[in-house]
Amino acid sequence: MLKKILIIVSNATVIGPKHRKTGVFLDEVAHPYVEFDHAGYEIDFASITGEVPGLDNLEAKDEVMNAEFLNGGGWDKMQHNRKLEEIDVSVYDAIFMPGGLAPMVDFPENPLLKQVIKETYERNAIVGAVCHGPVSLFNVKLSDGTYLLKDKNITSFTSEEEENYAKADVPFDLQTALTEQGAIFHEATPWSSNSIVDGNLVTGQNPASASAVGKKMIALLEGKSEPELARL
């Protein structure tokens, strides 16, 4: 049966006291989208409000996978996303949250998003996120009352990366917040590819990790073994 992926994106277009322009980081949505598309999966988009999301890093629009996303139907689908509340997420085999600074605005506290992630995780579907996207995992509590993040091996945009990127704009330090909820955080060299699998949870550190997150989600969906996953 055809696998179905739901990509949940932020609607925020500004962040921080200086109203820095932001959106979904192009590479972080485009690269996994292209990986899913090449795998033959059905891909849909949702957002909190259903409005058209912003896009960040359009300077890289001519990069191969970014161009394929922008010109091959991905961006059109993302513009015509649906409100998360209107979607039956239980029909999807995986959900994925790309980053950019935008998720730091509307993802940390949204109760519906937390419920969707909880239910997806607990039915053993795949949950993936990259860069600032793992802020979606923050404050998710499982049915037993524990944080989803507790004792999970994960990564995200790091404190060191944030120091030279948007420390003055974000409401809190993501690495610190995830760790405080019990995550076992794996940090690699800034801006290098780093992606982590823990059960049905897949996270990536930064834009360079986005394609690998997509590949590892596909590998899990296709039932690949741990040695095969480790080679991705």
mmCIF file of C-alpha atoms in Angstrom:
data_model
loop_
_atom_site.group_PDB
_atom_site.id
_atom_site.type_symbol
_atom_site.label_atom_id
_atom_site.label_comp_id
_atom_site.label_asym_id
_atom_site.label_seq_id
_atom_site.Cartn_x
_atom_site.Cartn_y
_atom_site.Cartn_z
ATOM 1 C CA MET A 1 0.000 0.000 0.000
ATOM 2 C CA LEU A 2 1.201 3.510 -0.827
ATOM 3 C CA LYS A 3 2.832 5.188 2.180
ATOM 4 C CA LYS A 4 1.381 8.535 3.268
ATOM 5 C CA ILE A 5 3.427 11.382 4.776
ATOM 6 C CA LEU A 6 2.069 14.513 6.433
ATOM 7 C CA ILE A 7 4.455 17.471 6.553
ATOM 8 C CA ILE A 8 3.405 19.943 9.263
ATOM 9 C CA VAL A 9 4.781 23.447 8.723
ATOM 10 C CA SER A 10 4.802 26.675 10.693
ATOM 11 C CA ASN A 11 2.745 29.709 9.705
ATOM 12 C CA ALA A 12 4.999 32.248 11.467
ATOM 13 C CA THR A 13 6.617 34.868 9.245
ATOM 14 C CA VAL A 14 8.404 37.009 11.857
ATOM 15 C CA ILE A 15 10.202 36.244 15.103
ATOM 16 C CA GLY A 16 11.807 38.081 17.990
ATOM 17 C CA PRO A 17 11.906 41.630 19.343
ATOM 18 C CA LYS A 18 13.256 43.029 16.079
ATOM 19 C CA HIS A 19 10.618 41.219 13.995
ATOM 20 C CA ARG A 20 13.144 39.231 12.002
ATOM 21 C CA LYS A 21 11.602 37.859 8.829
ATOM 22 C CA THR A 22 11.370 34.085 8.900
ATOM 23 C CA GLY A 23 9.520 31.071 7.559
ATOM 24 C CA VAL A 24 10.101 27.427 6.774
ATOM 25 C CA PHE A 25 13.742 26.913 5.795
ATOM 26 C CA LEU A 26 13.678 25.886 2.136
ATOM 27 C CA ASP A 27 16.275 23.106 2.276
ATOM 28 C CA GLU A 28 14.657 21.554 5.342
ATOM 29 C CA VAL A 29 11.319 21.038 3.658
ATOM 30 C CA ALA A 30 12.536 20.557 0.081
ATOM 31 C CA HIS A 31 15.146 17.867 0.656
ATOM 32 C CA PRO A 32 12.933 15.484 2.663
ATOM 33 C CA TYR A 33 9.996 16.189 0.322
ATOM 34 C CA VAL A 34 12.076 15.154 -2.674
ATOM 35 C CA GLU A 35 13.279 12.018 -0.861
ATOM 36 C CA PHE A 36 9.668 11.070 -0.030
ATOM 37 C CA ASP A 37 8.526 11.876 -3.562
ATOM 38 C CA HIS A 38 11.265 9.765 -5.136
ATOM 39 C CA ALA A 39 10.200 6.907 -2.846
ATOM 40 C CA GLY A 40 6.744 7.125 -4.400
ATOM 41 C CA TYR A 41 4.958 8.279 -1.256
ATOM 42 C CA GLU A 42 1.796 10.360 -1.085
ATOM 43 C CA ILE A 43 2.672 13.706 0.556
ATOM 44 C CA ASP A 44 0.295 16.220 2.106
ATOM 45 C CA PHE A 45 0.877 19.475 3.991
ATOM 46 C CA ALA A 46 -0.762 20.877 7.101
ATOM 47 C CA SER A 47 -0.201 23.939 9.254
ATOM 48 C CA ILE A 48 -1.716 25.379 12.392
ATOM 49 C CA THR A 49 -3.834 27.997 10.586
ATOM 50 C CA GLY A 50 -3.956 26.667 7.022
ATOM 51 C CA GLU A 51 -2.496 29.928 5.700
ATOM 52 C CA VAL A 52 0.368 30.136 3.196
ATOM 53 C CA PRO A 53 3.675 29.656 5.058
ATOM 54 C CA GLY A 54 6.714 31.837 4.534
ATOM 55 C CA LEU A 55 9.890 30.426 3.003
ATOM 56 C CA ASP A 56 13.384 31.210 4.245
ATOM 57 C CA ASN A 57 16.688 30.751 2.372
ATOM 58 C CA LEU A 58 15.273 31.430 -1.074
ATOM 59 C CA GLU A 59 18.835 32.407 -1.970
ATOM 60 C CA ALA A 60 19.331 28.652 -2.465
ATOM 61 C CA LYS A 61 16.379 28.245 -4.844
ATOM 62 C CA ASP A 62 18.582 26.944 -7.650
ATOM 63 C CA GLU A 63 20.094 24.082 -5.626
ATOM 64 C CA VAL A 64 18.951 20.846 -7.298
ATOM 65 C CA MET A 65 16.551 19.475 -4.680
ATOM 66 C CA ASN A 66 15.259 22.929 -3.768
ATOM 67 C CA ALA A 67 14.516 23.669 -7.426
ATOM 68 C CA GLU A 68 12.729 20.329 -7.783
ATOM 69 C CA PHE A 69 10.546 21.161 -4.782
ATOM 70 C CA LEU A 70 9.766 24.688 -5.975
ATOM 71 C CA ASN A 71 9.066 23.762 -9.584
ATOM 72 C CA GLY A 72 7.843 20.178 -9.297
ATOM 73 C CA GLY A 73 4.688 20.604 -7.245
ATOM 74 C CA GLY A 74 5.993 20.643 -3.683
ATOM 75 C CA TRP A 75 5.729 24.376 -3.131
ATOM 76 C CA ASP A 76 2.275 24.428 -4.684
ATOM 77 C CA LYS A 77 1.136 21.732 -2.242
ATOM 78 C CA MET A 78 2.670 23.620 0.668
ATOM 79 C CA GLN A 79 0.882 26.836 -0.301
ATOM 80 C CA HIS A 80 -2.415 24.944 -0.398
ATOM 81 C CA ASN A 81 -1.935 23.211 2.928
ATOM 82 C CA ARG A 82 -4.870 22.396 5.193
ATOM 83 C CA LYS A 83 -5.537 23.305 8.807
ATOM 84 C CA LEU A 84 -4.189 20.609 11.089
ATOM 85 C CA GLU A 85 -7.526 20.445 12.895
ATOM 86 C CA GLU A 86 -9.250 19.393 9.652
ATOM 87 C CA ILE A 87 -6.984 16.401 9.031
ATOM 88 C CA ASP A 88 -7.320 12.805 10.206
ATOM 89 C CA VAL A 89 -3.659 12.288 11.029
ATOM 90 C CA SER A 90 -4.274 8.622 11.887
ATOM 91 C CA VAL A 91 -4.248 7.719 8.185
ATOM 92 C CA TYR A 92 -0.608 8.806 7.790
ATOM 93 C CA ASP A 93 2.370 6.503 8.157
ATOM 94 C CA ALA A 94 4.641 9.375 9.217
ATOM 95 C CA ILE A 95 4.616 13.035 10.139
ATOM 96 C CA PHE A 96 7.514 15.407 9.581
ATOM 97 C CA MET A 97 8.222 18.874 10.971
ATOM 98 C CA PRO A 98 10.807 20.966 9.076
ATOM 99 C CA GLY A 99 12.619 23.844 10.712
ATOM 100 C CA GLY A 100 13.537 27.386 10.034
ATOM 101 C CA LEU A 101 13.106 29.810 12.899
ATOM 102 C CA ALA A 102 9.342 29.904 12.336
ATOM 103 C CA PRO A 103 8.466 26.804 14.422
ATOM 104 C CA MET A 104 9.967 28.506 17.474
ATOM 105 C CA VAL A 105 6.959 30.868 17.302
ATOM 106 C CA ASP A 106 3.882 28.658 16.858
ATOM 107 C CA PHE A 107 5.041 25.114 17.691
ATOM 108 C CA PRO A 108 6.235 25.158 21.341
ATOM 109 C CA GLU A 109 2.823 25.324 23.033
ATOM 110 C CA ASN A 110 0.162 24.438 20.451
ATOM 111 C CA PRO A 111 -2.057 21.800 22.117
ATOM 112 C CA LEU A 112 -3.351 20.226 18.904
ATOM 113 C CA LEU A 113 0.169 19.731 17.557
ATOM 114 C CA LYS A 114 1.220 18.125 20.846
ATOM 115 C CA GLN A 115 -1.791 15.782 20.700
ATOM 116 C CA VAL A 116 -1.070 14.840 17.081
ATOM 117 C CA ILE A 117 2.567 14.022 17.870
ATOM 118 C CA LYS A 118 1.603 12.020 20.964
ATOM 119 C CA GLU A 119 -0.963 9.952 19.092
ATOM 120 C CA THR A 120 1.315 9.416 16.081
ATOM 121 C CA TYR A 121 4.211 8.319 18.272
ATOM 122 C CA GLU A 122 2.089 6.023 20.428
ATOM 123 C CA ARG A 123 0.629 4.161 17.436
ATOM 124 C CA ASN A 124 4.228 3.512 16.293
ATOM 125 C CA ALA A 125 4.009 5.657 13.166
ATOM 126 C CA ILE A 126 7.164 7.622 12.324
ATOM 127 C CA VAL A 127 7.782 11.083 13.789
ATOM 128 C CA GLY A 128 10.522 13.149 12.119
ATOM 129 C CA ALA A 129 11.851 16.672 12.602
ATOM 130 C CA VAL A 130 14.925 18.677 11.645
ATOM 131 C CA CYS A 131 16.829 21.753 12.885
ATOM 132 C CA HIS A 132 14.342 23.945 14.832
ATOM 133 C CA GLY A 133 11.565 21.500 13.890
ATOM 134 C CA PRO A 134 12.210 19.353 17.013
ATOM 135 C CA VAL A 135 10.709 22.198 19.067
ATOM 136 C CA SER A 136 7.476 20.433 18.092
ATOM 137 C CA LEU A 137 8.503 17.603 20.447
ATOM 138 C CA PHE A 138 8.873 20.027 23.347
ATOM 139 C CA ASN A 139 6.063 19.710 25.917
ATOM 140 C CA VAL A 140 4.625 16.543 24.349
ATOM 141 C CA LYS A 141 3.407 14.266 27.130
ATOM 142 C CA LEU A 142 2.638 10.597 26.558
ATOM 143 C CA SER A 143 -0.330 8.709 27.972
ATOM 144 C CA ASP A 144 1.681 7.683 31.044
ATOM 145 C CA GLY A 145 2.329 11.352 31.866
ATOM 146 C CA THR A 146 6.025 11.350 30.941
ATOM 147 C CA TYR A 147 7.575 13.666 28.396
ATOM 148 C CA LEU A 148 8.076 12.080 24.987
ATOM 149 C CA LEU A 149 11.629 13.425 25.077
ATOM 150 C CA LYS A 150 12.570 11.613 28.297
ATOM 151 C CA ASP A 151 15.536 9.299 27.660
ATOM 152 C CA LYS A 152 15.229 9.691 23.873
ATOM 153 C CA ASN A 153 18.342 10.036 21.717
ATOM 154 C CA ILE A 154 17.766 13.138 19.624
ATOM 155 C CA THR A 155 19.398 16.140 18.029
ATOM 156 C CA SER A 156 18.316 19.597 16.860
ATOM 157 C CA PHE A 157 19.847 22.947 16.025
ATOM 158 C CA THR A 158 22.484 23.335 18.713
ATOM 159 C CA SER A 159 23.282 26.081 21.186
ATOM 160 C CA GLU A 160 26.602 26.623 19.434
ATOM 161 C CA GLU A 161 24.920 27.043 16.057
ATOM 162 C CA GLU A 162 22.302 29.380 17.514
ATOM 163 C CA GLU A 163 24.968 31.578 19.084
ATOM 164 C CA ASN A 164 26.035 32.800 15.660
ATOM 165 C CA TYR A 165 22.669 32.653 13.935
ATOM 166 C CA ALA A 166 19.621 33.837 15.868
ATOM 167 C CA LYS A 167 20.308 33.852 19.604
ATOM 168 C CA ALA A 168 18.777 37.325 19.977
ATOM 169 C CA ASP A 169 15.644 36.340 18.048
ATOM 170 C CA VAL A 170 14.556 32.990 19.504
ATOM 171 C CA PRO A 171 12.410 32.885 22.667
ATOM 172 C CA PHE A 172 14.591 30.192 24.261
ATOM 173 C CA ASP A 173 17.566 27.977 23.519
ATOM 174 C CA LEU A 174 16.282 24.822 21.849
ATOM 175 C CA GLN A 175 19.051 22.411 22.845
ATOM 176 C CA THR A 176 18.733 23.453 26.485
ATOM 177 C CA ALA A 177 14.934 23.136 26.486
ATOM 178 C CA LEU A 178 14.944 19.662 24.933
ATOM 179 C CA THR A 179 17.627 18.461 27.325
ATOM 180 C CA GLU A 180 15.708 19.800 30.330
ATOM 181 C CA GLN A 181 12.793 17.552 29.382
ATOM 182 C CA GLY A 182 15.049 14.513 29.536
ATOM 183 C CA ALA A 183 16.417 14.183 26.000
ATOM 184 C CA ILE A 184 19.804 12.562 25.440
ATOM 185 C CA PHE A 185 21.216 15.153 23.071
ATOM 186 C CA HIS A 186 23.748 14.270 20.345
ATOM 187 C CA GLU A 187 25.670 17.256 19.036
ATOM 188 C CA ALA A 188 27.952 17.187 15.999
ATOM 189 C CA THR A 189 30.244 19.796 14.477
ATOM 190 C CA PRO A 190 28.235 22.939 13.659
ATOM 191 C CA TRP A 191 26.502 22.824 10.274
ATOM 192 C CA SER A 192 27.585 19.227 9.570
ATOM 193 C CA SER A 193 25.098 16.486 8.719
ATOM 194 C CA ASN A 194 23.872 14.731 11.863
ATOM 195 C CA SER A 195 20.709 12.640 12.116
ATOM 196 C CA ILE A 196 19.572 10.341 14.917
ATOM 197 C CA VAL A 197 17.100 7.460 15.026
ATOM 198 C CA ASP A 198 15.583 6.301 18.308
ATOM 199 C CA GLY A 199 12.793 3.804 17.709
ATOM 200 C CA ASN A 200 10.192 5.537 15.556
ATOM 201 C CA LEU A 201 11.634 9.006 16.225
ATOM 202 C CA VAL A 202 14.021 10.634 13.704
ATOM 203 C CA THR A 203 15.702 14.003 14.266
ATOM 204 C CA GLY A 204 18.292 16.075 12.414
ATOM 205 C CA GLN A 205 20.585 18.867 13.572
ATOM 206 C CA ASN A 206 20.506 21.479 10.807
ATOM 207 C CA PRO A 207 19.817 22.089 7.095
ATOM 208 C CA ALA A 208 22.666 19.798 6.076
ATOM 209 C CA SER A 209 20.861 16.967 7.901
ATOM 210 C CA ALA A 210 17.487 17.294 6.176
ATOM 211 C CA SER A 211 18.041 14.811 3.356
ATOM 212 C CA ALA A 212 19.413 12.208 5.772
ATOM 213 C CA VAL A 213 16.363 12.589 8.012
ATOM 214 C CA GLY A 214 14.144 11.915 5.004
ATOM 215 C CA LYS A 215 16.197 8.868 4.010
ATOM 216 C CA LYS A 216 16.108 7.443 7.538
ATOM 217 C CA MET A 217 12.356 7.945 7.792
ATOM 218 C CA ILE A 218 11.985 6.079 4.494
ATOM 219 C CA ALA A 219 14.261 3.305 5.741
ATOM 220 C CA LEU A 220 12.097 2.868 8.845
ATOM 221 C CA LEU A 221 8.931 2.873 6.755
ATOM 222 C CA GLU A 222 10.435 0.219 4.492
ATOM 223 C CA GLY A 223 11.503 -1.934 7.451
ATOM 224 C CA LYS A 224 15.244 -1.598 6.933
ATOM 225 C CA SER A 225 17.578 -3.112 9.536
ATOM 226 C CA GLU A 226 19.700 -1.151 12.024
ATOM 227 C CA PRO A 227 22.939 -1.773 10.045
ATOM 228 C CA GLU A 228 21.232 -0.432 6.921
ATOM 229 C CA LEU A 229 20.015 2.604 8.848
ATOM 230 C CA ALA A 230 23.508 3.240 10.198
ATOM 231 C CA ARG A 231 24.881 3.517 6.658
ATOM 232 C CA LEU A 232 22.531 6.363 5.739
#
